[in-house]
Short mmCIF file of C-alpha atoms and ligand atoms in Angstrom, two decimals:
data_model
loop_
_atom_site.label_atom_id
_atom_site.label_comp_id
_atom_site.label_asym_id
_atom_site.label_seq_id
_atom_site.Cartn_x
_atom_site.Cartn_y
_atom_site.Cartn_z
CA MET I 255 118.23 102.80 130.53
CA THR I 256 115.49 100.34 129.84
CA LEU I 257 113.18 100.57 126.86
CA VAL I 258 109.78 102.14 127.48
CA TYR I 259 106.58 100.46 126.37
CA GLN I 260 103.71 102.90 126.39
CA SER I 261 99.99 102.39 126.06
CA THR I 262 98.69 103.59 122.70
CA ARG I 263 95.85 105.34 124.58
CA ASP I 264 97.54 106.97 127.58
CA ALA I 265 100.94 108.66 127.53
CA GLN I 266 101.19 108.29 131.32
CA ASN I 267 100.89 104.50 131.17
CA GLN I 268 104.49 103.41 130.64
CA VAL I 269 106.00 100.07 131.65
CA THR I 270 109.07 97.91 131.00
CA ALA I 271 109.08 94.94 128.64
CA SER I 272 108.50 92.33 131.33
CA GLN I 273 105.63 94.32 132.84
CA ALA I 274 104.05 94.71 129.40
CA ILE I 275 104.27 90.97 128.79
CA LEU I 276 102.71 90.18 132.17
CA GLN I 277 99.81 92.59 131.70
CA GLY I 278 99.16 91.68 128.07
CA LEU I 279 96.82 94.60 127.43
CA ALA I 280 96.95 98.01 129.03
CA THR I 281 94.04 98.51 131.42
CA ASP I 282 93.10 101.72 129.59
CA GLY I 283 92.23 99.59 126.54
CA GLY I 284 95.41 100.47 124.66
CA LEU I 285 98.32 98.30 123.56
CA PHE I 286 101.83 98.54 124.99
CA THR I 287 104.07 99.78 122.20
CA PRO I 288 107.74 100.80 121.94
CA ILE I 289 108.13 104.59 121.66
CA THR I 290 111.82 104.44 120.82
CA TYR I 291 113.77 101.65 119.16
CA PRO I 292 116.81 99.88 120.49
CA THR I 293 120.11 100.02 118.63
CA VAL I 294 120.81 96.61 117.12
CA ASP I 295 124.00 95.70 115.30
CA LEU I 296 122.68 93.97 112.17
CA ASN I 297 126.01 92.77 110.81
CA PHE I 298 125.06 90.24 108.15
CA ASP I 299 128.61 88.99 107.70
CA VAL I 300 128.13 87.58 111.18
CA LEU I 301 124.39 86.92 111.09
CA LYS I 302 124.56 84.82 107.92
CA HIS I 303 126.38 82.19 109.98
CA ALA I 304 124.14 82.53 113.05
CA SER I 305 121.59 79.93 114.16
CA TYR I 306 117.93 80.89 114.54
CA GLN I 307 118.44 80.87 118.31
CA GLU I 308 121.36 83.27 118.01
CA VAL I 309 119.35 85.69 115.89
CA ALA I 310 116.56 85.39 118.47
CA LYS I 311 119.01 86.27 121.26
CA LEU I 312 120.16 89.40 119.41
CA ILE I 313 116.62 90.71 118.84
CA LEU I 314 115.10 89.68 122.17
CA SER I 315 117.90 91.13 124.26
CA ALA I 316 117.48 94.44 122.43
CA PHE I 317 113.70 94.68 122.81
CA LEU I 318 113.19 92.82 126.11
CA ASP I 319 115.99 94.60 127.88
CA ASP I 320 114.87 94.11 131.47
CA PHE I 321 115.37 90.34 131.14
CA THR I 322 118.85 89.04 131.97
CA SER I 323 120.97 87.28 129.39
CA GLU I 324 120.58 83.98 131.31
CA GLU I 325 116.80 84.38 131.45
CA LEU I 326 116.60 84.93 127.71
CA ASP I 327 118.90 81.99 126.94
CA ASP I 328 116.67 79.81 129.06
CA CYS I 329 113.48 80.99 127.30
CA ILE I 330 115.00 80.67 123.82
CA ASN I 331 116.43 77.21 124.40
CA HIS I 332 113.13 75.89 125.75
CA ALA I 333 111.16 77.42 122.89
CA TYR I 334 113.12 76.69 119.73
CA ASP I 335 113.98 73.03 120.15
CA HIS I 336 112.74 69.70 118.76
CA LYS I 337 109.13 70.99 118.87
CA PHE I 338 110.12 72.27 115.44
CA ASP I 339 110.61 69.60 112.82
CA THR I 340 113.74 71.20 111.37
CA PRO I 341 116.86 72.50 113.13
CA THR I 342 116.74 75.68 111.05
CA ILE I 343 113.32 76.44 112.67
CA ALA I 344 112.16 78.65 109.77
CA PRO I 345 113.45 77.44 106.37
CA LEU I 346 113.51 79.84 103.43
CA VAL I 347 112.45 78.02 100.27
CA LYS I 348 113.39 79.39 96.86
CA LEU I 349 110.57 79.13 94.32
CA LYS I 350 110.21 80.59 90.84
CA GLY I 351 110.08 84.38 91.28
CA GLN I 352 109.66 84.34 95.06
CA TYR I 353 110.99 83.01 98.35
CA ASN I 354 108.65 81.32 100.83
CA LEU I 355 109.58 81.66 104.49
CA GLU I 356 108.11 78.57 106.16
CA LEU I 357 106.90 79.61 109.59
CA PHE I 358 104.82 76.47 110.06
CA ARG I 359 107.36 73.91 111.16
CA GLY I 360 106.40 74.06 114.86
CA SER I 361 104.06 71.90 116.90
CA THR I 362 100.74 73.28 115.58
CA ILE I 363 101.89 73.88 111.98
CA ALA I 364 100.99 77.58 111.84
CA PHE I 365 103.17 80.64 112.30
CA LYS I 366 101.69 81.37 115.73
CA ASP I 367 104.13 78.75 117.06
CA MET I 368 107.03 81.10 116.30
CA ALA I 369 105.97 83.37 119.17
CA LEU I 370 103.72 81.16 121.27
CA SER I 371 106.40 78.59 121.91
CA ILE I 372 108.37 81.26 123.76
CA LEU I 373 105.62 83.45 125.30
CA PRO I 374 104.83 81.09 128.23
CA TYR I 375 108.52 81.13 129.22
CA LEU I 376 108.74 84.90 128.90
CA MET I 377 105.58 85.29 130.94
CA THR I 378 106.48 82.93 133.78
CA THR I 379 109.97 84.45 133.89
CA ALA I 380 108.40 87.92 134.13
CA ALA I 381 106.06 86.68 136.89
CA LYS I 382 109.04 85.45 138.90
CA LYS I 383 110.94 88.70 138.38
CA HIS I 384 108.03 90.68 139.80
CA GLY I 385 107.27 88.28 142.66
CA LEU I 386 103.75 87.72 141.33
CA GLU I 387 101.62 85.53 143.56
CA ASN I 388 98.47 85.41 141.46
CA GLU I 389 97.84 82.62 139.02
CA ILE I 390 97.87 83.89 135.42
CA VAL I 391 94.73 83.21 133.39
CA ILE I 392 95.38 83.45 129.68
CA LEU I 393 92.21 84.54 127.95
CA THR I 394 92.29 84.18 124.19
CA ALA I 395 90.01 84.64 121.23
CA THR I 396 91.14 82.69 118.22
CA SER I 397 90.33 82.55 114.55
CA GLY I 398 91.73 79.03 114.65
CA ASP I 399 95.50 79.04 114.98
CA THR I 400 96.30 81.18 118.02
CA GLY I 401 94.14 79.06 120.32
CA LYS I 402 95.87 75.81 119.56
CA ALA I 403 99.35 77.29 119.53
CA ALA I 404 98.71 79.07 122.83
CA MET I 405 97.40 75.92 124.49
CA ALA I 406 100.33 73.89 123.18
CA GLY I 407 102.59 76.50 124.80
CA PHE I 408 100.75 76.88 128.10
CA ALA I 409 99.48 73.32 128.70
CA ASP I 410 100.54 72.21 132.18
CA VAL I 411 102.75 75.27 132.71
CA PRO I 412 102.64 75.77 136.52
CA GLY I 413 100.99 78.98 137.69
CA THR I 414 98.88 79.38 134.55
CA LYS I 415 95.45 78.52 133.20
CA ILE I 416 94.31 79.08 129.64
CA ILE I 417 90.80 79.67 128.24
CA VAL I 418 90.29 79.75 124.48
CA PHE I 419 87.20 80.97 122.60
CA TYR I 420 86.73 80.13 118.93
CA PRO I 421 83.89 80.78 116.44
CA ARG I 422 82.06 77.46 116.08
CA ASP I 423 81.52 77.76 112.33
CA GLY I 424 84.63 79.76 111.53
CA VAL I 425 87.48 77.24 111.69
CA SER I 426 88.52 74.19 109.63
CA LYS I 427 87.78 70.67 110.93
CA VAL I 428 91.50 70.07 111.48
CA GLN I 429 91.79 73.35 113.40
CA GLU I 430 88.75 72.49 115.52
CA LEU I 431 89.96 68.99 116.36
CA GLN I 432 93.42 70.29 117.18
CA MET I 433 91.77 72.46 119.83
CA THR I 434 89.06 70.17 121.19
CA THR I 435 91.51 67.28 121.67
CA GLN I 436 93.94 69.46 123.63
CA THR I 437 95.24 67.80 126.80
CA GLY I 438 96.54 69.56 129.92
CA THR I 439 94.83 70.05 133.27
CA ASN I 440 94.87 73.84 132.89
CA THR I 441 93.32 74.15 129.41
CA HIS I 442 89.71 75.05 128.61
CA VAL I 443 88.21 75.43 125.12
CA VAL I 444 84.86 77.05 124.39
CA ALA I 445 83.09 77.31 121.03
CA ILE I 446 80.89 80.35 120.60
CA ASP I 447 77.88 80.99 118.40
CA GLY I 448 79.38 84.04 116.74
CA ASN I 449 82.33 85.09 114.61
CA PHE I 450 85.91 85.91 115.53
CA ASP I 451 85.25 89.61 115.98
CA ASP I 452 82.49 88.81 118.50
CA ALA I 453 84.94 86.64 120.44
CA GLN I 454 87.78 89.15 120.28
CA THR I 455 85.57 92.09 121.25
CA ASP I 456 84.26 90.34 124.35
CA VAL I 457 87.70 89.13 125.39
CA LYS I 458 88.94 92.73 125.19
CA ARG I 459 85.91 93.87 127.17
CA MET I 460 86.63 91.33 129.93
CA PHE I 461 90.24 92.52 130.13
CA ASN I 462 89.03 96.06 130.72
CA ASP I 463 86.23 95.15 133.15
CA GLU I 464 87.41 96.53 136.47
CA ALA I 465 84.79 94.69 138.55
CA LEU I 466 85.82 91.40 137.01
CA ARG I 467 89.49 92.18 137.58
CA GLU I 468 88.85 92.89 141.26
CA LYS I 469 86.77 89.76 141.64
CA LEU I 470 89.56 87.63 140.14
CA ALA I 471 92.13 89.28 142.39
CA THR I 472 90.23 88.11 145.49
CA TYR I 473 90.73 84.56 144.17
CA LYS I 474 94.43 85.30 143.48
CA LEU I 475 93.88 85.20 139.73
CA GLN I 476 94.74 87.72 137.01
CA PHE I 477 94.21 87.83 133.27
CA SER I 478 96.88 88.06 130.66
CA SER I 479 96.76 87.77 126.90
CA ALA I 480 98.38 85.43 124.43
CA ASN I 481 96.93 87.34 121.49
CA SER I 482 99.22 89.41 119.31
CA MET I 483 98.09 92.40 121.36
CA ASN I 484 100.73 91.16 123.83
CA ILE I 485 104.12 92.65 122.97
CA GLY I 486 105.58 89.28 124.00
CA ARG I 487 104.02 87.91 120.83
CA LEU I 488 105.29 90.63 118.54
CA VAL I 489 108.94 90.80 119.55
CA PRO I 490 109.71 87.12 118.81
CA GLN I 491 108.14 87.68 115.38
CA ILE I 492 110.76 90.32 114.50
CA VAL I 493 113.37 87.58 114.67
CA TYR I 494 112.38 85.70 111.51
CA TYR I 495 112.45 88.78 109.32
CA VAL I 496 116.09 89.31 110.25
CA TRP I 497 116.69 85.58 109.92
CA ALA I 498 115.18 85.45 106.40
CA TYR I 499 117.37 88.33 105.30
CA ALA I 500 120.46 86.59 106.69
CA GLN I 501 119.59 83.44 104.72
CA LEU I 502 119.40 85.43 101.48
CA VAL I 503 122.83 86.92 102.20
CA LYS I 504 124.18 83.50 103.08
CA GLU I 505 122.93 82.03 99.80
CA GLY I 506 124.50 84.88 97.89
CA ASP I 507 121.07 85.89 96.50
CA ILE I 508 121.52 89.41 97.88
CA GLN I 509 124.35 91.55 99.21
CA ALA I 510 124.11 92.91 102.75
CA GLY I 511 122.36 96.27 102.38
CA ASP I 512 120.15 95.34 99.39
CA GLU I 513 116.45 96.00 99.92
CA ILE I 514 113.95 93.17 99.92
CA ASN I 515 110.15 93.09 100.18
CA PHE I 516 107.94 91.00 102.41
CA THR I 517 104.41 89.99 101.52
CA VAL I 518 102.42 89.11 104.62
CA PRO I 519 99.00 87.42 104.74
CA THR I 520 97.34 89.66 107.27
CA GLY I 521 94.53 89.37 109.80
CA ASN I 522 95.13 91.08 113.11
CA PHE I 523 98.13 92.99 111.67
CA GLY I 524 100.57 91.44 114.14
CA ASN I 525 102.86 89.62 111.76
CA ILE I 526 103.32 92.54 109.36
CA LEU I 527 103.78 94.94 112.30
CA ALA I 528 106.75 92.84 113.42
CA ALA I 529 108.20 93.37 109.94
CA PHE I 530 107.68 97.10 110.41
CA TYR I 531 109.67 96.95 113.66
CA ALA I 532 112.41 95.00 111.87
CA LYS I 533 112.62 97.89 109.41
CA GLN I 534 112.79 100.40 112.29
CA ILE I 535 115.91 98.74 113.71
CA GLY I 536 117.61 98.91 110.32
CA LEU I 537 116.64 95.84 108.29
CA PRO I 538 116.79 96.90 104.62
CA VAL I 539 113.12 96.52 103.76
CA GLY I 540 111.67 97.94 100.53
CA LYS I 541 107.93 97.35 100.67
CA LEU I 542 105.74 95.63 103.20
CA ILE I 543 102.89 94.21 101.15
CA CYS I 544 99.77 93.71 103.23
CA ALA I 545 97.71 90.87 101.73
CA SER I 546 94.06 90.32 102.67
CA ASN I 547 91.32 87.92 101.62
CA ASP I 548 87.74 88.99 100.80
CA ASN I 549 87.59 90.66 104.24
CA ASN I 550 89.58 93.47 102.66
CA VAL I 551 89.13 96.23 105.24
CA LEU I 552 92.90 96.80 105.36
CA THR I 553 93.20 97.10 101.57
CA ASP I 554 90.58 99.83 101.69
CA PHE I 555 92.28 101.47 104.66
CA PHE I 556 95.61 101.83 102.87
CA ALA I 557 93.88 103.07 99.73
CA THR I 558 91.62 105.65 101.42
CA ARG I 559 93.04 106.26 104.93
CA THR I 560 89.59 105.52 106.26
CA TYR I 561 89.09 102.42 108.36
CA ASP I 562 85.49 101.27 108.06
CA LYS I 563 84.47 98.01 109.67
CA ARG I 564 80.81 98.41 108.70
CA ARG I 565 80.67 95.68 106.08
CA PRO I 566 79.58 92.06 105.90
CA PHE I 567 81.86 89.53 107.56
CA LYS I 568 82.82 86.85 105.03
CA VAL I 569 83.79 83.29 105.86
CA THR I 570 86.65 82.34 103.52
CA THR I 571 89.07 79.47 102.94
CA SER I 572 91.72 81.46 104.86
CA PRO I 573 89.82 81.71 108.17
CA SER I 574 92.73 83.04 110.23
CA MET I 575 92.42 86.23 108.20
CA ASP I 576 88.63 86.55 108.53
CA ILE I 577 88.87 89.67 110.65
CA LEU I 578 87.25 93.09 110.36
CA VAL I 579 88.87 94.75 113.37
CA SER I 580 92.63 94.32 113.09
CA SER I 581 93.77 94.94 116.67
CA ASN I 582 97.42 95.62 115.97
CA LEU I 583 96.67 98.29 113.41
CA GLU I 584 96.18 100.47 116.49
CA ARG I 585 99.94 100.35 117.04
CA LEU I 586 100.65 101.49 113.48
CA ILE I 587 98.04 104.25 113.80
CA PHE I 588 99.82 105.39 116.96
CA HIS I 589 103.13 105.57 115.06
CA LEU I 590 101.48 107.22 112.04
CA LEU I 591 100.22 109.92 114.39
CA GLY I 592 103.68 110.56 115.82
CA ASN I 593 103.07 108.36 118.89
CA ASP I 594 100.18 110.57 119.99
CA ALA I 595 98.12 108.60 122.52
CA GLN I 596 95.26 111.09 122.78
CA LYS I 597 94.68 111.17 119.03
CA THR I 598 94.92 107.39 118.85
CA LYS I 599 92.38 107.03 121.65
CA ASP I 600 89.98 109.38 119.87
CA LEU I 601 90.15 107.31 116.69
CA MET I 602 89.70 104.03 118.54
CA ASP I 603 86.71 105.48 120.39
CA ALA I 604 85.28 106.52 117.02
CA LEU I 605 85.78 103.00 115.71
CA ALA I 606 83.92 101.56 118.69
CA GLU I 607 81.10 104.10 118.52
CA LYS I 608 80.68 104.80 114.81
CA GLY I 609 82.39 101.82 113.22
CA GLN I 610 84.93 103.95 111.37
CA TYR I 611 87.60 106.63 111.52
CA SER I 612 89.68 108.65 109.07
CA LEU I 613 93.35 109.58 109.38
CA GLU I 614 94.72 113.05 108.80
CA ASN I 615 98.21 114.54 109.09
CA VAL I 616 100.07 111.26 109.16
CA ASP I 617 103.74 110.41 108.89
CA GLU I 618 103.94 109.82 105.15
CA THR I 619 107.27 108.00 105.29
CA ILE I 620 105.61 105.26 107.33
CA LEU I 621 102.60 104.99 105.06
CA GLU I 622 104.78 104.82 101.93
CA LEU I 623 106.43 101.71 103.26
CA PHE I 624 103.21 99.75 102.77
CA ALA I 625 101.42 98.40 99.73
CA ALA I 626 98.10 96.58 100.14
CA ASP I 627 95.77 94.43 98.09
CA PHE I 628 93.48 91.43 98.45
CA ALA I 629 92.88 88.12 96.69
CA THR I 630 89.43 86.67 96.06
CA GLU I 631 88.58 83.04 96.76
CA GLU I 632 89.02 82.14 93.06
CA GLU I 633 92.36 83.95 92.83
CA THR I 634 93.58 82.16 95.96
CA ALA I 635 92.68 78.71 94.61
CA ALA I 636 94.22 79.55 91.23
CA GLU I 637 97.41 80.65 92.98
CA ILE I 638 97.72 77.36 94.87
CA LYS I 639 97.45 75.59 91.51
CA ARG I 640 99.92 77.89 89.74
CA VAL I 641 102.57 77.56 92.43
CA TYR I 642 102.10 73.79 92.45
CA GLU I 643 102.42 73.50 88.69
CA GLU I 644 105.49 75.70 88.52
CA ASN I 645 107.31 74.37 91.58
CA HIS I 646 105.67 71.13 92.74
CA TYR I 647 105.11 72.96 96.03
CA ILE I 648 101.74 73.32 97.76
CA GLU I 649 100.91 76.52 99.61
CA ASP I 650 98.19 76.73 102.24
CA PRO I 651 95.34 79.15 101.44
CA HIS I 652 96.70 81.95 103.67
CA THR I 653 100.11 81.81 102.05
CA ALA I 654 98.42 81.65 98.65
CA VAL I 655 96.57 84.89 99.38
CA ALA I 656 99.95 86.56 99.93
CA SER I 657 101.50 84.90 96.93
CA ALA I 658 98.59 85.95 94.67
CA VAL I 659 98.71 89.53 95.92
CA TYR I 660 102.48 89.65 95.35
CA LYS I 661 102.16 88.38 91.78
CA VAL I 662 99.74 91.17 90.87
CA TYR I 663 101.85 93.71 92.78
CA THR I 664 105.07 92.89 90.95
CA GLU I 665 103.35 92.86 87.54
CA ARG I 666 101.66 96.18 88.21
CA THR I 667 104.62 98.04 89.73
CA GLY I 668 107.59 96.37 88.05
CA ASP I 669 109.19 96.20 91.51
CA ALA I 670 111.73 93.41 90.98
CA ARG I 671 113.38 93.45 94.41
CA PRO I 672 113.67 89.95 95.91
CA THR I 673 110.46 89.21 97.80
CA VAL I 674 109.74 86.87 100.66
CA ILE I 675 106.24 85.41 100.92
CA VAL I 676 105.61 84.95 104.61
CA SER I 677 104.17 81.42 104.70
CA THR I 678 101.95 81.16 107.71
CA ALA I 679 100.48 77.67 107.68
CA SER I 680 101.13 74.17 106.43
CA PRO I 681 98.73 72.98 103.71
CA TYR I 682 98.09 70.03 106.06
CA LYS I 683 96.10 72.42 108.20
CA PHE I 684 93.73 73.18 105.30
CA PRO I 685 93.88 69.98 103.29
CA VAL I 686 90.44 70.15 101.62
CA VAL I 687 91.12 73.54 100.07
CA ALA I 688 94.66 72.63 99.04
CA VAL I 689 93.67 69.34 97.39
CA GLU I 690 90.69 70.81 95.61
CA ALA I 691 92.80 73.65 94.22
CA VAL I 692 95.50 71.32 92.93
CA THR I 693 93.49 68.32 91.72
CA GLY I 694 89.98 69.70 91.24
CA ARG I 695 88.61 66.96 93.53
CA SER I 696 85.86 68.33 95.73
CA GLY I 697 83.60 66.98 98.46
CA LEU I 698 86.41 65.25 100.36
CA THR I 699 86.40 65.06 104.13
CA ASP I 700 89.39 66.60 105.92
CA PHE I 701 90.87 63.18 106.55
CA GLU I 702 90.44 61.94 102.98
CA ALA I 703 92.03 65.17 101.84
CA LEU I 704 94.98 64.69 104.23
CA GLU I 705 95.80 61.40 102.53
CA GLN I 706 95.49 62.86 99.07
CA LEU I 707 97.62 65.81 100.01
CA HIS I 708 100.29 63.42 101.18
CA GLU I 709 100.17 61.57 97.85
CA VAL I 710 100.18 64.67 95.69
CA SER I 711 102.82 66.65 97.59
CA GLY I 712 105.07 63.89 98.88
CA VAL I 713 105.58 65.99 102.03
CA PRO I 714 105.67 63.80 105.18
CA TYR I 715 102.72 64.05 107.58
CA PRO I 716 103.45 66.57 110.31
CA ARG I 717 103.09 65.28 113.87
CA ALA I 718 100.31 67.81 114.38
CA VAL I 719 97.82 65.85 112.24
CA ASP I 720 99.07 62.35 112.97
CA GLY I 721 96.43 60.55 115.05
CA LEU I 722 94.13 63.57 115.12
CA GLU I 723 91.17 61.65 113.66
CA THR I 724 91.07 59.19 116.54
CA ALA I 725 92.16 61.44 119.42
CA PRO I 726 89.48 61.80 122.13
CA VAL I 727 87.51 65.06 122.06
CA LEU I 728 87.97 66.57 125.54
CA HIS I 729 86.29 69.96 125.11
CA LYS I 730 82.63 70.22 124.09
CA THR I 731 81.37 73.46 125.61
CA VAL I 732 79.39 75.76 123.28
CA VAL I 733 78.01 79.12 124.50
CA ALA I 734 76.28 82.14 123.01
CA ALA I 735 78.60 85.08 122.32
CA ALA I 736 76.82 86.97 125.10
CA ASP I 737 77.68 84.30 127.67
CA MET I 738 81.45 84.26 127.40
CA GLN I 739 82.05 85.86 130.79
CA LYS I 740 79.75 83.35 132.45
CA ALA I 741 81.79 80.56 130.87
CA VAL I 742 84.98 82.08 132.26
CA GLU I 743 83.53 82.44 135.76
CA THR I 744 82.18 78.91 135.74
CA TYR I 745 85.50 77.41 134.68
CA LEU I 746 87.47 79.43 137.22
CA GLY I 747 84.92 78.81 139.98
CA VAL I 748 84.59 82.49 140.87
C1 PLP K 880 97.08 84.38 112.48
C2 PLP K 880 97.31 84.01 111.07
C3 PLP K 880 97.42 84.97 110.07
C4 PLP K 880 97.26 86.44 110.35
O1 PLP K 880 98.31 86.95 111.11
P1 PLP K 880 98.13 88.37 111.88
O2 PLP K 880 99.35 88.50 112.70
O3 PLP K 880 96.89 88.21 112.72
O4 PLP K 880 97.99 89.40 110.84
C5 PLP K 880 97.68 84.55 108.78
N1 PLP K 880 97.79 83.24 108.49
C6 PLP K 880 97.67 82.28 109.42
C7 PLP K 880 97.77 80.87 109.01
C8 PLP K 880 97.43 82.63 110.74
O5 PLP K 880 97.32 81.67 111.67
#
């Protein structure tokens, strides 16, 4: 029997894994979500000796069970190869009082590479399985990292086109240049005058626009999503939680069966949701600590059970977490409500109409698994400095948010279980912030800061920033947030 993925907003809308990956979003506006969990044999005596690819095979074959073993091998081997700068793919670094799981060793130096290096293979494999004749148009809103990682994955992949929208004033210079210098005949990058939520909201709207869908179909085109709303993004993210645990067993830092915590710098709630799924298949997880920046809507949600997006949007030094509507929280809400699609739909409608909703009668065992807090801009900078001074190791601002939140959490609760800080970006992606925090030098350009970061940290330049300053800018389109659909139609010629 194959695993069922159901829309969070319609109990009748059930598909297999490969169909869910192809569609991206459910046409009813919901997200495809597992309603039962596969049985996975998490034997850490074996897994501690396994390669990253072998752990990936175990998890993917359980969750993506309508793919054949050969298909998955092919996807995994294409994804987790020399695009990563270390054969271990996701090293676990032991620091004073914490472990940092480096998920930024891929081609765009942010954790989005962990899933986006495999998603194009999963999607084109799924297209073949279903005899799809339409060309797939990946439509993506990005707060900086998804866009680049998605384009790196989809560039020149036959049968696909990719369109990326990013907030013009909401990303770092390095992030922007990484996107606007993107090569590939099927890539298109558009800056919008608006913030990430504007971009994400309109992308979701276009997905659900039936007239637009029909129009595209007459041109043999169809949308799919590379955002973490696509289950093909989430499942590959479960892998590194199991992997991290296996490394701790291997090092003898824990015994198989011991509980550990994960602290996750959170934006769209995709990364931490993957940790939740890891727990559901039996990974011994104590707490999942949800770390936010000044856009602390999730901190408030876990404290009050009311989600209220009506608040000022703040631009911070951790832009990939500058989000007020965390899309993947919808999946957790669905589980908290006992997988009740009607109740979930009602709450999501309330969010769209009134800007808020409140939860009642929830599954308390799920809620208890989470702790949540946020770090201010000052606390984040101070944390980068503290970690550097204690370990000679430089965290990027997103990781530092998680690290700062963890430090307060462990002091406040006395919870001494080993804790992994999920490290989502290289400091080379945010060099100005990292250098200023460590050295106090301000007013540097991104490229001056890159050099200084190299000197201070001694970490080799990643390929992702090498030559970026002089690479030709290929994408210059800027549109108003209200004109995103027009930009899509113009590019596609429909
Ligand atoms: C996307 C991103 C996040 C947030 O991850 P979510 O899955 O959206 O919660 C955190 N840090 C970095 C560097 C990111 O790129």
